[in-house]
Coordinates of C-alpha atoms in Angstrom, one line a residue:
M1 CA 106.3 76.9 194.2
S2 CA 102.8 75.9 193.4
N3 CA 100.1 76.1 196.0
T4 CA 98.3 72.9 196.6
S5 CA 95.0 72.8 198.4
L6 CA 94.5 70.1 201.0
S7 CA 91.1 68.5 201.1
P8 CA 89.5 68.0 204.5
P9 CA 89.6 64.4 205.9
Q10 CA 86.6 62.4 205.2
P11 CA 84.7 61.2 208.3
P12 CA 84.8 57.4 208.7
E13 CA 81.8 55.5 207.8
E14 CA 79.4 54.1 210.3
D15 CA 80.2 50.5 209.6
D16 CA 84.0 51.1 210.3
W17 CA 83.4 51.5 214.0
I18 CA 81.5 48.3 214.3
H19 CA 84.1 46.4 212.3
T20 CA 86.9 47.7 214.4
Y21 CA 85.0 46.8 217.6
H22 CA 84.4 43.3 216.5
K23 CA 88.0 43.0 215.5
L24 CA 89.5 44.1 218.8
L25 CA 86.9 42.4 221.1
P26 CA 88.7 39.0 221.3
H27 CA 91.9 40.6 222.2
W28 CA 90.3 42.6 225.0
Q29 CA 88.6 39.5 226.4
S30 CA 91.8 37.5 226.4
Q31 CA 93.7 40.2 228.2
S32 CA 90.9 40.7 230.8
Q33 CA 90.7 36.9 231.4
S34 CA 94.5 36.6 231.9
L35 CA 94.4 39.6 234.3
S36 CA 91.6 38.1 236.3
Q37 CA 93.4 34.8 236.5
S38 CA 96.5 36.5 237.8
Y39 CA 94.4 38.1 240.6
Q40 CA 92.6 34.9 241.4
S41 CA 95.6 32.5 241.4
T42 CA 96.3 30.9 244.7
I43 CA 99.4 32.2 246.4
P44 CA 101.8 29.4 247.4
I45 CA 102.2 29.4 251.2
S46 CA 104.5 27.6 253.5
I47 CA 103.3 26.5 257.0
S48 CA 105.9 25.9 259.6
R49 CA 106.4 22.2 260.2
V50 CA 107.5 22.8 263.8
N51 CA 104.2 24.6 264.5
Q52 CA 102.2 21.7 263.2
V53 CA 104.2 19.0 265.1
D54 CA 104.0 21.1 268.3
A55 CA 100.3 21.5 267.9
A56 CA 99.9 17.7 267.9
R57 CA 102.2 17.4 270.9
L58 CA 100.2 20.0 272.8
D59 CA 96.9 18.2 272.1
V60 CA 98.4 15.0 273.5
E61 CA 99.5 16.9 276.7
M62 CA 96.1 18.5 277.0
S63 CA 94.4 15.2 276.8
A64 CA 96.8 13.8 279.4
M65 CA 96.1 16.7 281.8
L66 CA 92.3 16.1 281.4
K67 CA 92.8 12.4 282.0
E68 CA 94.8 13.1 285.2
Q69 CA 92.1 15.3 286.6
L70 CA 89.4 12.9 285.8
V71 CA 91.3 10.0 287.4
K72 CA 91.6 12.0 290.6
V73 CA 87.8 12.2 290.8
F74 CA 87.6 8.4 291.0
S75 CA 90.6 8.0 293.3
L76 CA 88.4 6.9 296.2
M77 CA 86.7 4.1 294.3
K78 CA 87.9 0.5 294.1
P79 CA 91.5 0.3 293.0
G80 CA 92.0 -1.0 289.5
M81 CA 88.4 -0.5 288.4
L82 CA 89.1 2.5 286.3
F83 CA 92.0 0.7 284.6
Q84 CA 89.6 -1.7 283.0
Y85 CA 87.9 1.2 281.2
E86 CA 91.0 3.1 280.3
A87 CA 90.2 2.8 276.5
E88 CA 86.7 4.2 277.0
L89 CA 88.1 7.0 279.1
D90 CA 90.5 8.0 276.4
A91 CA 87.9 7.9 273.8
F92 CA 85.5 10.0 275.9
L93 CA 88.1 12.7 276.4
E94 CA 89.0 12.7 272.7
F95 CA 85.3 13.0 271.8
L96 CA 84.9 16.0 274.2
I97 CA 87.9 17.8 272.6
W98 CA 86.5 17.1 269.1
R99 CA 83.0 18.2 270.1
F100 CA 83.9 21.6 271.5
S101 CA 86.6 22.4 268.9
I102 CA 86.4 20.9 265.4
W103 CA 82.7 20.3 265.4
V104 CA 82.0 24.0 266.1
D105 CA 84.6 25.2 263.6
K106 CA 87.2 26.0 266.2
P107 CA 90.8 24.7 266.4
T108 CA 91.9 22.3 269.1
P109 CA 93.8 23.8 272.1
G110 CA 97.2 22.8 270.6
I111 CA 96.3 24.1 267.1
A112 CA 95.0 27.3 268.6
L113 CA 98.2 27.9 270.5
M114 CA 100.2 27.5 267.3
N115 CA 97.9 30.0 265.5
L116 CA 96.6 27.3 263.1
R117 CA 93.3 26.2 261.8
Y118 CA 91.9 23.4 259.5
R119 CA 91.1 24.3 255.9
D120 CA 89.3 22.2 253.3
E121 CA 92.0 21.8 250.6
R122 CA 89.5 20.5 248.1
A123 CA 87.4 23.6 248.2
V124 CA 90.3 26.1 247.7
E125 CA 89.5 27.5 244.3
P126 CA 90.1 31.0 242.9
R127 CA 87.0 33.0 243.7
G128 CA 88.3 36.5 243.8
K129 CA 91.4 38.4 244.7
V130 CA 93.6 36.4 247.1
R131 CA 95.5 38.6 249.5
T132 CA 97.5 36.2 251.8
G133 CA 96.9 32.7 250.4
L134 CA 95.4 31.6 253.7
E135 CA 91.8 32.1 252.6
G136 CA 89.6 29.1 252.3
P137 CA 86.6 27.5 254.0
G138 CA 86.8 25.2 257.0
L139 CA 86.0 21.6 257.1
T140 CA 82.6 20.3 255.9
V141 CA 80.2 18.4 258.1
A142 CA 81.2 15.2 256.4
Q143 CA 84.8 15.8 257.0
K144 CA 84.2 16.6 260.7
I145 CA 82.2 13.3 261.1
W146 CA 84.9 11.2 259.4
Y147 CA 87.5 12.9 261.5
C148 CA 85.7 11.9 264.6
I149 CA 85.2 8.4 263.4
A150 CA 88.9 8.0 262.5
T151 CA 90.5 9.7 265.5
V152 CA 88.0 8.7 268.2
G153 CA 86.3 5.6 267.1
G154 CA 89.2 4.1 265.1
Q155 CA 91.7 4.5 267.9
Y156 CA 89.2 3.1 270.4
M157 CA 88.4 0.0 268.3
W158 CA 92.0 -0.7 267.6
A159 CA 93.0 -0.4 271.2
R160 CA 90.2 -2.7 272.3
L161 CA 91.1 -5.2 269.6
Q162 CA 94.7 -5.3 270.6
S163 CA 93.9 -5.7 274.3
F164 CA 91.4 -8.5 273.6
S165 CA 93.7 -10.4 271.3
A166 CA 96.5 -10.1 273.9
F167 CA 94.2 -11.2 276.7
R168 CA 93.0 -14.2 274.7
R169 CA 96.6 -15.0 273.6
W170 CA 95.8 -15.3 269.9
G171 CA 99.5 -15.2 269.1
D172 CA 100.4 -18.1 271.3
S173 CA 97.5 -20.3 270.3
E174 CA 98.5 -23.4 268.3
Q175 CA 95.2 -25.3 268.6
R176 CA 93.1 -22.6 267.1
P177 CA 94.3 -21.7 263.6
L178 CA 91.6 -19.1 263.1
A179 CA 92.8 -17.1 266.1
R180 CA 96.4 -17.4 264.9
R181 CA 95.4 -16.1 261.5
A182 CA 93.5 -13.2 263.0
W183 CA 96.6 -12.3 265.1
M184 CA 98.9 -12.4 262.0
L185 CA 96.4 -10.2 260.2
I186 CA 96.4 -7.7 263.0
Q187 CA 100.2 -7.6 263.0
R188 CA 100.3 -7.1 259.2
I189 CA 97.7 -4.3 259.4
E190 CA 99.7 -2.6 262.1
G191 CA 102.9 -3.0 260.1
L192 CA 101.3 -1.6 257.0
Y193 CA 99.9 1.4 258.9
K194 CA 103.3 2.2 260.5
A195 CA 105.0 2.0 257.1
A196 CA 102.3 4.3 255.6
S197 CA 102.7 6.7 258.5
F198 CA 106.4 6.8 258.0
G199 CA 106.0 7.5 254.3
N200 CA 103.5 10.2 255.1
L201 CA 106.0 11.7 257.6
L202 CA 108.7 11.9 254.9
I203 CA 106.2 13.6 252.5
F204 CA 105.2 16.0 255.3
L205 CA 108.8 16.9 256.0
Y206 CA 109.3 17.6 252.3
T207 CA 106.1 19.4 251.5
G208 CA 104.8 20.7 254.9
R209 CA 101.3 19.4 254.3
F210 CA 99.2 16.8 256.2
R211 CA 100.8 15.6 259.4
N212 CA 99.1 12.2 259.4
L213 CA 97.2 9.9 257.2
I214 CA 93.8 11.0 258.4
E215 CA 94.5 14.6 257.4
R216 CA 95.8 13.5 254.0
A217 CA 92.7 11.3 253.4
L218 CA 90.3 14.0 254.4
K219 CA 92.3 16.8 252.6
A220 CA 92.3 18.8 255.9
R221 CA 95.3 21.1 255.8
L222 CA 96.6 23.2 258.6
V223 CA 97.1 26.9 257.7
Y224 CA 97.6 30.0 259.8
G225 CA 94.5 31.4 261.4
S226 CA 95.9 34.9 261.3
P227 CA 98.8 36.1 259.1
N228 CA 99.9 38.7 261.6
M229 CA 99.8 36.7 264.8
N230 CA 102.7 34.9 266.4
R231 CA 102.6 31.5 268.0
A232 CA 101.6 31.6 271.7
V233 CA 104.4 29.3 272.8
S234 CA 107.9 30.7 272.4
F235 CA 110.9 28.6 271.3
E236 CA 112.9 29.7 274.3
Y237 CA 110.6 28.1 276.8
M238 CA 110.2 24.9 274.7
N239 CA 114.0 24.6 274.3
R240 CA 114.5 25.1 278.1
Q241 CA 111.9 22.6 278.9
L242 CA 113.3 20.1 276.5
V243 CA 116.8 20.5 277.9
W244 CA 115.6 20.1 281.4
N245 CA 113.6 17.0 280.6
E246 CA 116.5 15.3 278.9
F247 CA 118.9 16.3 281.8
S248 CA 116.5 14.9 284.4
E249 CA 116.1 11.6 282.5
M250 CA 119.9 11.3 282.2
L251 CA 120.3 11.9 286.0
L252 CA 117.6 9.3 286.8
L253 CA 119.6 6.8 284.6
L254 CA 123.1 7.6 285.9
L255 CA 122.5 8.3 289.6
P256 CA 121.8 4.6 290.6
L257 CA 125.0 3.6 288.8
L258 CA 127.2 6.1 290.7
N259 CA 129.0 5.3 293.9
S260 CA 130.7 8.1 295.8
S261 CA 133.2 5.8 297.4
S262 CA 134.2 4.3 294.0
I263 CA 134.6 7.8 292.5
R264 CA 136.7 8.8 295.5
N265 CA 138.9 5.8 295.1
L266 CA 139.2 6.5 291.4
L267 CA 140.4 10.0 292.1
S268 CA 142.6 9.2 295.1
P269 CA 145.7 8.5 293.0
F270 CA 145.6 12.0 291.7
S271 CA 145.4 13.6 295.1
K272 CA 148.2 16.1 295.9
D273 CA 148.6 15.4 299.6
K274 CA 148.8 11.7 300.2
A275 CA 150.2 12.1 303.7
S276 CA 147.2 14.0 304.9
S277 CA 144.9 11.4 303.3
S278 CA 146.7 8.6 305.2
V279 CA 146.3 10.5 308.4
E280 CA 142.6 11.0 307.6
D281 CA 142.2 7.3 307.1
D282 CA 143.2 6.6 310.7
T283 CA 141.2 9.4 312.3
A284 CA 138.0 9.9 310.4
C285 CA 135.2 7.7 309.1
P286 CA 135.3 7.5 305.3
I287 CA 131.5 7.7 305.1
C288 CA 130.6 10.6 307.4
L289 CA 134.1 12.1 307.5
A290 CA 133.8 12.5 311.3
S291 CA 135.8 11.0 314.2
P292 CA 134.1 7.7 315.1
T293 CA 132.4 7.7 318.4
I294 CA 132.0 3.9 318.4
P295 CA 134.9 2.8 316.1
F296 CA 134.6 -0.5 314.3
L297 CA 137.0 -2.1 311.8
A298 CA 135.9 -3.5 308.4
L299 CA 137.4 -6.9 307.9
P300 CA 139.6 -8.1 306.3
C301 CA 141.0 -4.6 305.3
Q302 CA 140.8 -3.3 309.0
H303 CA 139.8 0.3 308.0
R304 CA 138.1 2.2 310.8
Y305 CA 134.5 3.3 310.5
C306 CA 131.7 4.5 312.7
Y307 CA 129.5 1.6 313.8
Y308 CA 126.3 3.0 312.5
C309 CA 127.8 4.1 309.1
L310 CA 129.4 0.7 308.5
R311 CA 126.3 -1.3 309.8
T312 CA 123.8 0.7 307.7
R313 CA 125.9 0.4 304.5
C314 CA 126.4 -3.3 305.0
A315 CA 122.7 -3.8 305.6
A316 CA 121.7 -1.8 302.6
T317 CA 124.3 -3.4 300.3
P318 CA 125.2 -7.0 301.0
S319 CA 128.2 -6.8 298.7
F320 CA 129.5 -3.6 300.2
R321 CA 133.1 -2.7 299.5
C322 CA 135.4 -0.7 301.6
S323 CA 135.3 3.0 300.8
R324 CA 139.1 3.1 301.2
C325 CA 140.4 0.2 299.3
S326 CA 137.3 -1.2 297.5
E327 CA 137.8 -4.6 299.1
P328 CA 134.6 -6.6 300.0
V329 CA 133.6 -6.3 303.6
T330 CA 132.9 -9.8 305.1
A331 CA 132.8 -8.9 308.8
M332 CA 133.1 -6.0 311.2
Q333 CA 135.1 -5.8 314.5
R334 CA 135.1 -3.4 317.4
H335 CA 138.3 -1.4 317.4
S336 CA 139.2 -2.1 321.0
G337 CA 137.9 -5.7 321.2
V338 CA 138.3 -9.0 319.5
N339 CA 134.6 -9.9 318.8
N340 CA 133.8 -10.3 315.1
L341 CA 130.3 -9.4 313.9
D342 CA 128.7 -10.5 310.7
P343 CA 127.6 -7.3 308.8
K344 CA 124.4 -8.9 307.7
Q345 CA 123.2 -9.6 311.3

């Protein structure tokens, strides 16, 4: 075996370091740029559609409450005078809500209860590490002013235009073609606006952005004000309130249509003890279910009633039907006499 001597490695030349640095520099820059973009990319967020719709509903309720309190202040003035300026009153209340909420970079009462705020969607650009995706500046001064013009001024002008055209009867005018054309133009604008609002609603339900056309035009998006804060109004209370409102409306609709006597007559064939019911027909008044002190007979069916029960029912309902047989009552007669009385007298 022969011994070979290993020569020590030669140190690199000074130019090799510079050459390697310039060779790897573009690769390092591309990696750092991609890493910074991954940090700065906007996180996709999803805002609850129910919260946004509830915020709009709460703002309407708040405006109605303020209007009710303001109307009470003028309750002692001339009746009907405040009704002439209802559009101005609504515009004034909407302006107050805008002035003390959106103009000072604060959410409206309904938006605040839903833990939401307005964000300028045009200015949301990657400017650093994004943590929650809710970062972003509020509305600009121009956006606030245009928001006021559209929500307060636009609604006021449209309400006044509609009331003025209805008062002048532009739609019924056949002698003034200009007024007729203006009326048709108003109707077409209203139809186009409703169609656009419906289309915006479908887009909102799909994407969860921009509840109305004004927010879409201004690029004012509702986002959560705090990522760790729950909404102030619980679903349980809202569901209970919704059920109660619907139930009360159903009762107000059905109660005038119900008649206790007709329901009793409808259920009488299913009664178990018909003998006791026949005895009750002869001894008790079918209205108050007590023994008549002044018995009267309903003609022509001759069922016995109390005088006051039968008289009040016939006076309240001209076409009153007997509670026993549902036959129309045309007259009333004292049980022990022969004198007939007209129930309308």
